[in-house]
Coordinates of C-alpha atoms in Angstrom, one line a residue:
Chain A
M1 CA -52.7 29.1 24.6
S2 CA -50.5 26.5 23.8
A3 CA -52.1 22.8 21.7
T4 CA -52.2 21.1 25.1
D5 CA -55.3 23.3 26.4
G6 CA -57.1 22.3 23.8
V7 CA -59.4 23.9 21.2
L8 CA -62.1 26.6 21.9
V9 CA -65.3 25.6 20.6
A10 CA -68.0 27.6 20.4
C11 CA -72.1 26.5 19.7
C12 CA -73.9 29.6 18.4
Q13 CA -77.6 29.1 19.2
L14 CA -79.2 31.9 16.4
A15 CA -82.5 32.7 15.5
P16 CA -82.5 32.8 12.0
R17 CA -86.2 33.9 9.2
I18 CA -87.7 32.1 7.2
G19 CA -87.5 33.8 3.9
E20 CA -85.0 36.9 4.8
P21 CA -81.2 35.4 3.9
D22 CA -79.9 37.9 4.3
F23 CA -80.5 39.5 7.9
N24 CA -79.8 35.4 8.4
R25 CA -76.1 35.6 6.8
G26 CA -75.9 38.6 8.9
L27 CA -77.0 37.3 11.6
A28 CA -74.6 33.7 10.9
H29 CA -71.0 36.5 10.2
A30 CA -71.5 38.7 12.9
A31 CA -71.8 35.1 15.4
V32 CA -68.8 34.4 13.9
L33 CA -67.0 37.6 14.4
D34 CA -68.3 37.5 18.1
A35 CA -66.9 33.9 18.6
A36 CA -63.7 34.9 17.3
Q37 CA -62.7 37.7 19.3
R38 CA -63.8 35.3 22.3
G39 CA -61.1 32.7 21.2
A40 CA -63.5 30.3 19.4
Q41 CA -61.4 28.2 16.9
V42 CA -64.4 25.8 15.9
V43 CA -67.7 27.5 15.0
V44 CA -70.7 25.5 14.9
L45 CA -73.5 27.4 13.1
P46 CA -77.3 25.5 13.4
E47 CA -78.8 23.4 10.7
L48 CA -80.3 25.6 7.6
V49 CA -79.2 28.6 9.2
N50 CA -79.3 30.1 5.8
S51 CA -83.0 30.2 5.3
G52 CA -85.1 29.0 8.3
Y53 CA -86.9 25.5 8.3
V54 CA -90.9 25.4 8.9
F55 CA -90.8 26.2 4.2
K56 CA -94.6 26.0 3.1
G57 CA -93.2 23.7 0.7
P58 CA -90.6 22.8 -1.8
D59 CA -91.1 26.3 -4.0
E60 CA -89.9 28.1 -1.0
A61 CA -87.3 26.1 -0.2
R62 CA -85.7 26.1 -3.5
G63 CA -85.9 30.2 -3.6
L64 CA -84.1 30.0 -0.5
A65 CA -81.7 27.6 -1.4
E66 CA -78.0 28.3 -2.2
P67 CA -75.2 26.8 -4.3
L68 CA -71.9 25.6 -2.6
D69 CA -70.2 28.2 -4.4
G70 CA -72.9 30.7 -3.0
E71 CA -73.0 34.1 -1.0
T72 CA -73.3 32.2 2.6
V73 CA -70.5 29.4 2.2
G74 CA -68.4 32.0 0.4
D75 CA -69.1 34.1 3.8
W76 CA -68.3 31.3 6.1
A77 CA -64.9 30.8 3.9
A78 CA -63.3 34.5 3.9
L79 CA -64.3 34.2 7.4
A80 CA -62.6 31.1 8.1
R81 CA -59.5 32.5 6.4
E82 CA -59.4 35.8 7.9
L83 CA -59.9 34.3 11.4
E84 CA -57.9 31.4 11.0
L85 CA -60.7 29.0 12.4
V86 CA -63.4 26.3 11.4
I87 CA -66.9 27.0 10.7
V88 CA -69.2 23.9 10.6
G89 CA -73.0 25.2 9.5
G90 CA -76.0 24.2 8.2
V91 CA -76.9 25.3 4.7
C92 CA -80.4 24.9 2.5
E93 CA -78.4 24.0 -0.4
L94 CA -78.8 23.6 -3.9
D95 CA -77.3 20.9 -5.6
G96 CA -75.3 22.1 -8.7
D97 CA -74.8 19.0 -9.9
T98 CA -78.7 17.3 -10.3
G99 CA -80.8 20.1 -9.4
A100 CA -81.4 18.8 -5.9
L101 CA -82.2 20.8 -2.5
R102 CA -80.3 19.4 0.2
N103 CA -80.2 20.2 3.9
T104 CA -76.4 20.4 3.9
A105 CA -74.1 20.8 6.7
V106 CA -70.4 22.4 5.1
V107 CA -66.9 22.0 6.9
V108 CA -64.9 25.3 6.0
D109 CA -61.0 26.4 7.1
P110 CA -59.1 28.6 6.0
G111 CA -58.4 26.3 3.3
G112 CA -61.7 27.0 1.7
L113 CA -64.4 24.6 1.3
R114 CA -63.5 21.6 3.1
A115 CA -66.7 19.0 2.7
A116 CA -70.2 19.7 2.4
Y117 CA -72.2 16.3 4.2
R118 CA -75.7 16.0 2.9
K119 CA -78.7 14.8 5.8
A120 CA -78.8 11.3 5.6
H121 CA -81.9 11.1 7.8
L122 CA -85.0 13.1 7.2
W123 CA -86.9 14.3 9.5
D124 CA -90.7 14.8 8.9
R125 CA -91.6 16.9 5.9
E126 CA -88.7 17.5 4.6
S127 CA -88.9 14.1 3.0
H128 CA -90.9 16.5 0.9
V129 CA -88.3 19.1 -0.1
F130 CA -85.1 17.2 0.2
E131 CA -83.1 14.7 -1.5
A132 CA -81.4 13.1 1.6
G133 CA -77.5 12.0 1.4
D134 CA -76.2 8.8 0.6
R135 CA -72.2 8.9 1.9
S136 CA -71.2 8.6 5.3
P137 CA -70.6 11.5 8.1
A138 CA -68.1 13.4 6.2
V139 CA -64.7 13.4 8.6
I140 CA -62.5 16.0 7.7
D141 CA -58.3 16.9 9.4
T142 CA -58.3 20.7 10.1
L143 CA -56.2 22.9 11.5
H144 CA -57.7 22.6 15.0
G145 CA -58.5 18.6 14.7
R146 CA -60.2 16.2 13.4
I147 CA -63.3 17.1 13.1
A148 CA -66.7 15.0 11.6
V149 CA -69.9 16.7 10.6
V150 CA -73.9 14.9 10.9
V151 CA -77.2 17.0 11.0
C152 CA -79.9 16.6 13.6
Y153 CA -81.8 13.9 13.4
D154 CA -78.5 11.8 11.8
L155 CA -78.3 12.2 15.8
E156 CA -80.7 9.4 16.6
F157 CA -79.3 6.9 14.6
P158 CA -76.2 5.4 16.5
E159 CA -75.2 3.1 13.7
W160 CA -74.7 6.5 11.9
M161 CA -72.6 8.2 14.8
R162 CA -70.7 4.8 15.2
L163 CA -69.1 5.3 12.0
P164 CA -67.3 8.7 12.7
A165 CA -65.8 7.2 15.6
L166 CA -64.6 4.0 13.4
A167 CA -63.0 7.2 11.1
D168 CA -61.3 8.4 14.3
A169 CA -62.8 11.6 14.5
E170 CA -61.9 13.4 17.9
L171 CA -64.9 15.8 17.2
V172 CA -68.4 15.5 15.8
C173 CA -70.1 19.1 15.0
A174 CA -74.1 18.6 14.6
P175 CA -75.8 21.8 13.2
V176 CA -79.5 21.0 14.3
N177 CA -82.6 22.8 14.1
W178 CA -84.8 20.4 17.2
P179 CA -88.5 21.3 17.4
R180 CA -89.4 21.5 20.9
E181 CA -91.7 18.4 22.4
A182 CA -93.2 17.3 25.7
K183 CA -91.2 15.9 28.4
P184 CA -91.4 15.4 32.3
P185 CA -90.6 18.2 34.4
G186 CA -86.9 18.3 35.6
E187 CA -86.0 16.0 32.6
R188 CA -83.0 17.1 30.5
P189 CA -84.2 16.8 27.0
Q190 CA -83.4 13.7 25.0
E191 CA -82.2 15.1 22.3
V192 CA -79.4 16.1 24.6
V193 CA -79.2 12.9 26.2
R194 CA -78.9 10.8 23.2
V195 CA -75.9 13.0 22.6
Q196 CA -74.5 12.6 25.3
A197 CA -74.6 9.0 24.8
S198 CA -73.4 9.1 21.9
A199 CA -70.2 10.8 22.7
S200 CA -69.3 8.0 25.5
V201 CA -70.2 5.1 23.8
N202 CA -67.6 6.6 21.2
R203 CA -65.5 8.6 23.5
M204 CA -65.6 11.7 21.1
F205 CA -66.6 15.3 21.8
I206 CA -69.6 16.2 20.3
A207 CA -70.9 19.9 19.6
V208 CA -74.4 20.5 18.9
A209 CA -75.4 24.3 17.5
D210 CA -79.1 24.4 17.6
R211 CA -81.6 27.6 16.6
V212 CA -84.4 29.1 18.6
G213 CA -86.9 31.5 17.8
R214 CA -90.5 30.4 17.4
E215 CA -90.9 30.0 13.6
R216 CA -94.9 29.6 12.0
G217 CA -95.9 27.9 15.4
V218 CA -92.7 25.6 16.1
D219 CA -90.6 26.4 18.8
W220 CA -87.4 24.5 19.3
V221 CA -85.6 23.0 22.1
G222 CA -82.2 25.1 22.4
A223 CA -79.8 23.3 24.4
S224 CA -77.3 23.9 22.5
V225 CA -74.2 21.9 24.4
I226 CA -70.8 20.6 23.9
V227 CA -70.3 17.0 25.6
D228 CA -66.8 15.4 26.4
P229 CA -65.9 11.9 25.6
A230 CA -67.0 11.1 28.7
G231 CA -70.5 12.1 27.8
Y232 CA -71.1 15.0 30.3
P233 CA -71.9 18.5 29.2
L234 CA -68.8 21.0 29.1
A235 CA -71.0 23.7 28.4
G236 CA -74.9 23.6 27.6
P237 CA -76.9 22.8 27.1
A238 CA -78.3 26.5 26.7
G239 CA -81.7 27.3 27.0
D240 CA -85.0 27.1 24.7
E241 CA -85.2 31.0 24.2
E242 CA -81.8 32.5 24.3
T243 CA -79.6 33.9 21.3
V244 CA -76.0 32.8 23.1
T245 CA -72.9 31.0 22.4
V246 CA -72.1 28.3 24.2
L247 CA -67.7 28.1 24.4
A248 CA -65.9 25.0 26.0
R249 CA -62.0 24.3 25.5
C250 CA -61.8 20.5 24.3
R251 CA -58.9 18.9 24.9
L252 CA -59.1 16.8 21.3
A253 CA -56.7 14.3 22.0
E254 CA -58.6 12.7 25.2
A255 CA -60.8 11.6 21.9
R256 CA -58.1 9.1 20.9
E257 CA -58.3 7.1 23.8
K258 CA -60.6 4.9 23.6
R259 CA -59.5 2.9 26.9
I260 CA -61.8 2.4 29.8
S261 CA -60.6 0.3 31.9
E262 CA -57.4 -1.7 32.3
H263 CA -59.3 -4.6 29.9
N264 CA -61.7 -2.4 28.0
H265 CA -61.9 -0.3 24.7
V266 CA -65.1 1.0 22.9
I267 CA -64.2 0.2 19.9
A268 CA -61.7 -3.0 19.8
D269 CA -64.3 -4.4 22.5
R270 CA -67.2 -4.3 19.9
R271 CA -68.2 -8.0 17.9
P272 CA -69.3 -6.3 14.5
E273 CA -69.5 -10.6 13.2
L274 CA -72.4 -10.6 15.8
Y275 CA -74.0 -7.4 14.7
G276 CA -74.9 -8.6 10.9
P277 CA -78.7 -7.3 10.7
V278 CA -77.6 -3.8 12.1
A279 CA -76.6 -3.6 9.1
G280 CA -78.9 -5.1 6.9
R281 CA -77.5 -8.5 7.4
S282 CA -79.9 -11.2 9.0
Chain B
M1 CA -106.3 -4.4 36.7
S2 CA -107.0 -5.2 33.0
A3 CA -104.3 -5.9 30.8
T4 CA -104.7 -2.1 29.6
D5 CA -102.8 -1.1 32.6
G6 CA -99.5 -1.8 31.7
V7 CA -97.7 -4.9 33.0
L8 CA -95.8 -4.1 36.5
V9 CA -92.1 -4.3 36.2
A10 CA -90.3 -4.5 39.4
C11 CA -85.8 -4.2 39.8
C12 CA -84.8 -5.8 42.4
Q13 CA -81.3 -3.9 43.7
L14 CA -79.6 -5.8 46.1
A15 CA -76.6 -6.7 47.9
P16 CA -74.8 -10.3 47.7
R17 CA -72.2 -11.7 49.4
I18 CA -69.6 -12.9 47.0
G19 CA -68.9 -17.0 48.3
E20 CA -71.9 -16.8 50.2
P21 CA -74.5 -18.9 47.5
D22 CA -77.0 -19.5 50.1
F23 CA -77.1 -16.1 51.0
N24 CA -77.5 -14.7 48.1
R25 CA -80.5 -17.3 46.9
G26 CA -82.2 -16.1 49.9
L27 CA -82.0 -12.6 48.9
A28 CA -83.1 -12.9 45.6
H29 CA -86.2 -15.5 47.0
A30 CA -87.2 -12.8 49.7
A31 CA -86.7 -10.3 47.0
V32 CA -89.3 -12.1 44.4
L33 CA -91.8 -12.7 47.4
D34 CA -91.8 -9.4 48.0
A35 CA -92.1 -7.7 44.6
A36 CA -95.3 -10.2 44.1
Q37 CA -96.9 -9.5 47.0
R38 CA -96.8 -6.2 45.3
G39 CA -97.9 -7.2 42.6
A40 CA -95.1 -7.5 40.4
Q41 CA -95.6 -9.2 37.1
V42 CA -92.0 -9.2 35.8
V43 CA -88.8 -9.3 38.4
V44 CA -85.6 -8.3 37.5
L45 CA -82.4 -9.7 39.6
P46 CA -78.7 -7.8 39.6
E47 CA -76.1 -9.5 37.6
L48 CA -74.3 -12.9 39.4
V49 CA -76.7 -12.2 42.2
N50 CA -75.6 -16.0 43.3
S51 CA -72.2 -15.8 43.5
G52 CA -71.4 -11.9 43.9
Y53 CA -69.2 -10.3 41.5
V54 CA -65.6 -9.3 42.4
F55 CA -63.5 -12.9 41.9
K56 CA -60.3 -13.6 43.5
G57 CA -59.8 -15.7 40.2
P58 CA -61.4 -18.0 38.1
D59 CA -61.0 -20.8 40.5
E60 CA -63.0 -18.9 43.0
A61 CA -65.8 -18.6 40.1
R62 CA -66.0 -22.2 39.5
G63 CA -66.6 -22.6 42.9
L64 CA -69.9 -20.7 43.1
A65 CA -71.1 -21.5 39.5
E66 CA -74.2 -23.6 39.2
P67 CA -75.5 -25.0 36.0
L68 CA -78.6 -24.0 34.9
D69 CA -80.3 -26.2 36.4
G70 CA -78.8 -26.3 39.4
E71 CA -80.6 -24.6 42.8
T72 CA -81.2 -21.0 41.9
V73 CA -82.6 -21.2 38.7
G74 CA -84.4 -24.6 40.0
D75 CA -86.0 -21.9 43.1
W76 CA -86.6 -19.2 40.5
A77 CA -88.6 -21.3 38.2
A78 CA -90.8 -22.8 41.0
L79 CA -91.5 -19.3 42.2
A80 CA -92.5 -18.0 38.5
R81 CA -94.6 -20.9 38.8
E82 CA -96.2 -20.4 42.0
L83 CA -96.3 -16.6 41.7
E84 CA -97.5 -16.8 37.7
L85 CA -94.3 -14.1 37.3
V86 CA -91.6 -13.7 34.7
I87 CA -88.0 -13.5 36.3
V88 CA -84.5 -12.2 34.7
G89 CA -81.8 -12.7 36.5
G90 CA -78.2 -12.7 36.0
V91 CA -76.5 -15.6 37.7
C92 CA -72.7 -17.5 37.6
E93 CA -73.0 -20.5 35.3
L94 CA -71.3 -23.6 34.6
D95 CA -71.9 -24.5 30.9
G96 CA -72.8 -28.2 31.0
D97 CA -71.9 -28.6 27.5
T98 CA -68.5 -27.2 28.0
G99 CA -67.6 -26.8 31.6
A100 CA -66.5 -23.0 30.6
L101 CA -68.0 -20.5 33.2
R102 CA -70.5 -17.9 31.3
N103 CA -72.0 -14.9 33.1
T104 CA -75.5 -15.4 32.5
A105 CA -79.1 -14.1 32.3
V106 CA -82.1 -16.3 32.6
V107 CA -85.2 -15.6 31.2
V108 CA -87.7 -18.3 33.3
D109 CA -92.0 -18.1 33.9
P110 CA -94.4 -20.3 34.6
G111 CA -93.5 -22.6 31.6
G112 CA -89.4 -23.1 33.5
L113 CA -86.5 -21.9 32.0
R114 CA -87.5 -20.0 28.7
A115 CA -83.9 -18.5 27.5
A116 CA -80.2 -18.4 29.0
Y117 CA -78.6 -15.7 27.3
R118 CA -74.8 -15.0 28.0
K119 CA -73.0 -11.8 28.1
A120 CA -71.7 -11.1 24.7
H121 CA -69.7 -8.1 26.1
L122 CA -67.3 -9.0 28.8
W123 CA -66.1 -6.5 31.0
D124 CA -62.4 -5.8 32.2
R125 CA -61.4 -9.3 33.9
E126 CA -64.5 -10.7 33.6
S127 CA -62.5 -12.3 30.1
H128 CA -60.2 -13.7 33.1
V129 CA -63.1 -16.0 34.6
F130 CA -66.0 -15.7 31.9
E131 CA -66.1 -17.3 28.2
A132 CA -68.3 -14.3 26.3
G133 CA -71.3 -15.8 24.4
D134 CA -72.3 -15.4 20.7
R135 CA -75.2 -15.2 20.3
S136 CA -78.1 -12.2 20.5
P137 CA -80.1 -11.2 22.9
A138 CA -82.6 -13.5 23.6
V139 CA -86.1 -12.4 23.2
I140 CA -88.9 -14.4 24.8
D141 CA -92.5 -14.0 24.3
T142 CA -94.2 -14.6 27.8
L143 CA -97.1 -14.4 29.5
H144 CA -96.4 -10.6 30.4
G145 CA -95.2 -9.3 27.5
R146 CA -92.3 -9.8 25.0
I147 CA -88.9 -9.5 26.7
A148 CA -85.1 -9.3 26.0
V149 CA -82.2 -9.9 28.1
V150 CA -78.5 -7.9 27.8
V151 CA -76.7 -8.2 31.1
C152 CA -74.5 -4.9 31.8
Y153 CA -71.7 -4.0 29.5
D154 CA -73.9 -5.4 26.6
L155 CA -75.7 -1.9 27.4
E156 CA -72.6 0.1 25.7
F157 CA -73.0 -1.3 22.4
P158 CA -76.1 0.4 20.5
E159 CA -75.8 -2.2 18.1
W160 CA -76.6 -4.6 20.7
M161 CA -79.2 -2.5 21.5
R162 CA -80.7 -2.5 18.1
L163 CA -80.9 -6.4 18.1
P164 CA -84.3 -6.9 20.3
A165 CA -85.8 -3.8 19.2
L166 CA -85.4 -5.2 15.4
A167 CA -86.9 -8.7 17.1
D168 CA -89.3 -6.7 18.6
A169 CA -89.1 -6.9 22.3
E170 CA -91.1 -4.6 24.1
L171 CA -89.2 -4.9 27.2
V172 CA -85.4 -5.1 27.8
C173 CA -84.2 -6.3 31.1
A174 CA -80.8 -6.0 32.2
P175 CA -79.2 -7.4 35.2
V176 CA -76.6 -5.6 35.9
N177 CA -73.4 -4.9 38.3
W178 CA -72.1 -1.8 37.7
P179 CA -69.0 -0.3 39.5
R180 CA -69.3 3.6 40.5
E181 CA -66.9 5.9 39.1
A182 CA -66.9 9.5 39.4
K183 CA -69.1 11.7 37.8
P184 CA -69.4 15.8 37.6
P185 CA -72.0 16.9 41.1
G186 CA -75.3 17.0 39.6
E187 CA -75.0 14.7 36.8
R188 CA -77.0 12.0 35.8
P189 CA -75.1 8.5 35.9
Q190 CA -74.1 8.2 32.4
E191 CA -74.8 4.5 32.6
V192 CA -78.6 5.6 33.3
V193 CA -77.9 7.9 30.4
R194 CA -76.9 5.7 27.8
V195 CA -80.1 3.0 28.7
Q196 CA -82.3 6.6 28.1
A197 CA -80.7 7.2 24.9
S198 CA -80.8 3.1 24.0
A199 CA -84.7 3.0 25.0
S200 CA -85.2 6.3 23.1
V201 CA -83.6 5.5 19.9
N202 CA -85.1 2.0 20.3
R203 CA -89.2 3.0 21.1
M204 CA -89.1 0.4 23.8
F205 CA -89.2 -0.1 27.5
I206 CA -85.9 -1.2 29.8
A207 CA -85.9 -2.6 32.9
V208 CA -82.2 -2.5 34.5
A209 CA -81.3 -4.1 38.3
D210 CA -78.3 -3.3 39.8
R211 CA -76.5 -4.3 43.2
V212 CA -74.9 -2.2 46.0
G213 CA -73.1 -3.5 49.1
R214 CA -69.1 -2.4 48.5
E215 CA -67.4 -5.8 47.5
R216 CA -63.7 -5.8 48.2
G217 CA -63.0 -2.1 47.7
V218 CA -65.7 -1.8 44.6
D219 CA -68.3 0.1 44.8
W220 CA -71.5 -0.1 42.7
V221 CA -73.5 3.0 41.0
G222 CA -77.2 1.5 42.4
A223 CA -79.4 3.5 39.9
S224 CA -81.8 0.7 38.9
V225 CA -84.4 2.6 36.8
I226 CA -87.1 1.8 34.5
V227 CA -87.0 3.7 31.3
D228 CA -89.8 4.3 29.2
P229 CA -90.1 4.4 25.2
A230 CA -89.2 7.5 24.7
G231 CA -86.3 7.5 27.0
Y232 CA -87.1 9.2 30.2
P233 CA -87.3 7.1 33.6
L234 CA -90.7 5.5 35.0
A235 CA -89.3 4.6 38.3
G236 CA -85.8 5.2 39.6
P237 CA -82.6 5.8 38.9
A238 CA -82.5 4.8 42.6
G239 CA -79.7 5.3 45.1
D240 CA -75.9 4.4 45.2
E241 CA -76.5 2.4 48.7
E242 CA -80.0 1.5 48.8
T243 CA -81.4 -1.8 48.6
V244 CA -84.9 -1.3 46.9
T245 CA -87.5 -2.3 44.3
V246 CA -87.6 -0.1 41.6
L247 CA -91.4 -0.8 40.5
A248 CA -92.9 0.6 37.7
R249 CA -96.1 -0.2 35.3
C250 CA -95.5 -0.3 31.8
R251 CA -97.9 -0.1 29.2
L252 CA -95.3 -2.3 26.7
A253 CA -98.2 -2.1 23.6
E254 CA -96.2 1.8 23.3
A255 CA -93.2 0.2 22.6
R256 CA -94.8 -1.1 19.9
E257 CA -95.3 1.8 18.3
K258 CA -92.1 3.1 16.3
R259 CA -93.2 6.3 14.5
I260 CA -92.4 10.0 16.1
S261 CA -93.5 12.4 13.6
E262 CA -95.8 12.1 10.7
H263 CA -93.4 11.3 8.4
N264 CA -90.8 9.0 11.0
H265 CA -90.3 5.6 12.3
V266 CA -87.7 5.0 14.5
I267 CA -87.0 1.4 12.5
A268 CA -87.8 2.6 9.2
D269 CA -85.8 5.3 8.8
R270 CA -82.7 3.2 9.2
R271 CA -80.7 3.4 6.2
P272 CA -79.2 0.1 7.2
E273 CA -77.2 0.0 3.3
L274 CA -75.3 2.9 4.5
Y275 CA -74.1 1.1 8.2
G276 CA -72.2 -1.1 6.8
P277 CA -68.6 -0.6 8.5
V278 CA -70.7 -0.9 11.8
A279 CA -71.5 -4.9 11.4
G280 CA -67.7 -5.3 10.0
R281 CA -67.8 -4.1 6.5
S282 CA -65.9 -2.0 4.8

């Protein structure tokens, strides 16, 4: 494969189990190995894949949290080195500096841990458990492209999705846990619609790995998907119950082209001087 | 019908003809009358419906432009007064103050001309013809709800779509002329996907009226659509060749509810202090 063929991206839709960290580590490990055997160069794992999601409360989460030099991230770093790939995955993190719990997504590559991004927009009862991050989406040059990372509910804030585009990200990787909600028959889940729109208005690739597996009464959208800079799915959305790896080859250079007509460019056409209130100015 | 049944919104997908202003005025007039007979209370007409779109150059556009107190807006004001409705439609405007040409959408209601919004993000060769607006989307209290207006390419800037939401708009009306582009089979046009996403992240209704009718080699997406605050179509998207009125009853009060879980609110959950670069701060 030549570089011009693009980067093979894999989103592993898994079914972790709350309170079974060894099981979950094994699940993620096996998924990365399998994806690598299929040629994947970037592997995206779900949000909080080491711990599960539906915590009874902060104490349970604390008991499942790991530091960034813990077993889960350590295993991913070893896999990334051995297999020469990039892994973006969600971990329930015990912040070594402050003791806070964080809903974190790490980027590891053959050089080790490259970034730890803490989810900035918390969903529902997460605010009882986690401390929100206050730094922009990480954007990292890796051996397989310029990769950004956000987590789940972050995807619903177009202002947030603009930031990696302004930082020249080619591919945004998003570990998610999307709780399933009602939708009209025949409609694509709105979670996917929003990802499509963010990809197209920013002309970048977005790869989403969701979880499945009913947990304490919660079902999930599934719908793991890889979307191109035109906003259309290259692979997925996956079903809402299947454990599956969604794979697509992404010609990341396409995300460098922001022109969409002879006279239009999705970034240069912005008029930020008029957007003041969006960033809190009135 | 009681107020709790909602407001009946109509998007009239029409086929204006370049250079035939009398024909176009008649077309819009008949469409408004027809929509009113079907009970419509808010009627949305396409972008530049008085003039057509594919100008040979600025001179042709200038020959077709009208001031805001011209025949087209005058007719709409008379219709709005007579039929007790709100009309939002696109006009090729000759700016009486500066002599500039503007790609404008007006809001008229029984009180007359309530707002003239000038398109702020110009598409392709429009920049050779029109002067871009530099004011936020108009947001107007009307007898049929709090209504905002944007025009076509404006829809592709999520920062712009956030502004009416921050100003408590319930319904955003969007006159458009969407040139048709290739898309994968079975996919909804990306133009519609972006509208759906803007509706859902802001929890507001969006009503889009596109044109049809090949003009100087350009075809159009059609796909006029009315989307609810969950981001799903209530009516449409229409086909890409049909002249049709898309109608849906919108319970506009639903757009006042921004909570989406026990602990989440799409506006309050924003973290504008972190979005600085989006509005041009770094």
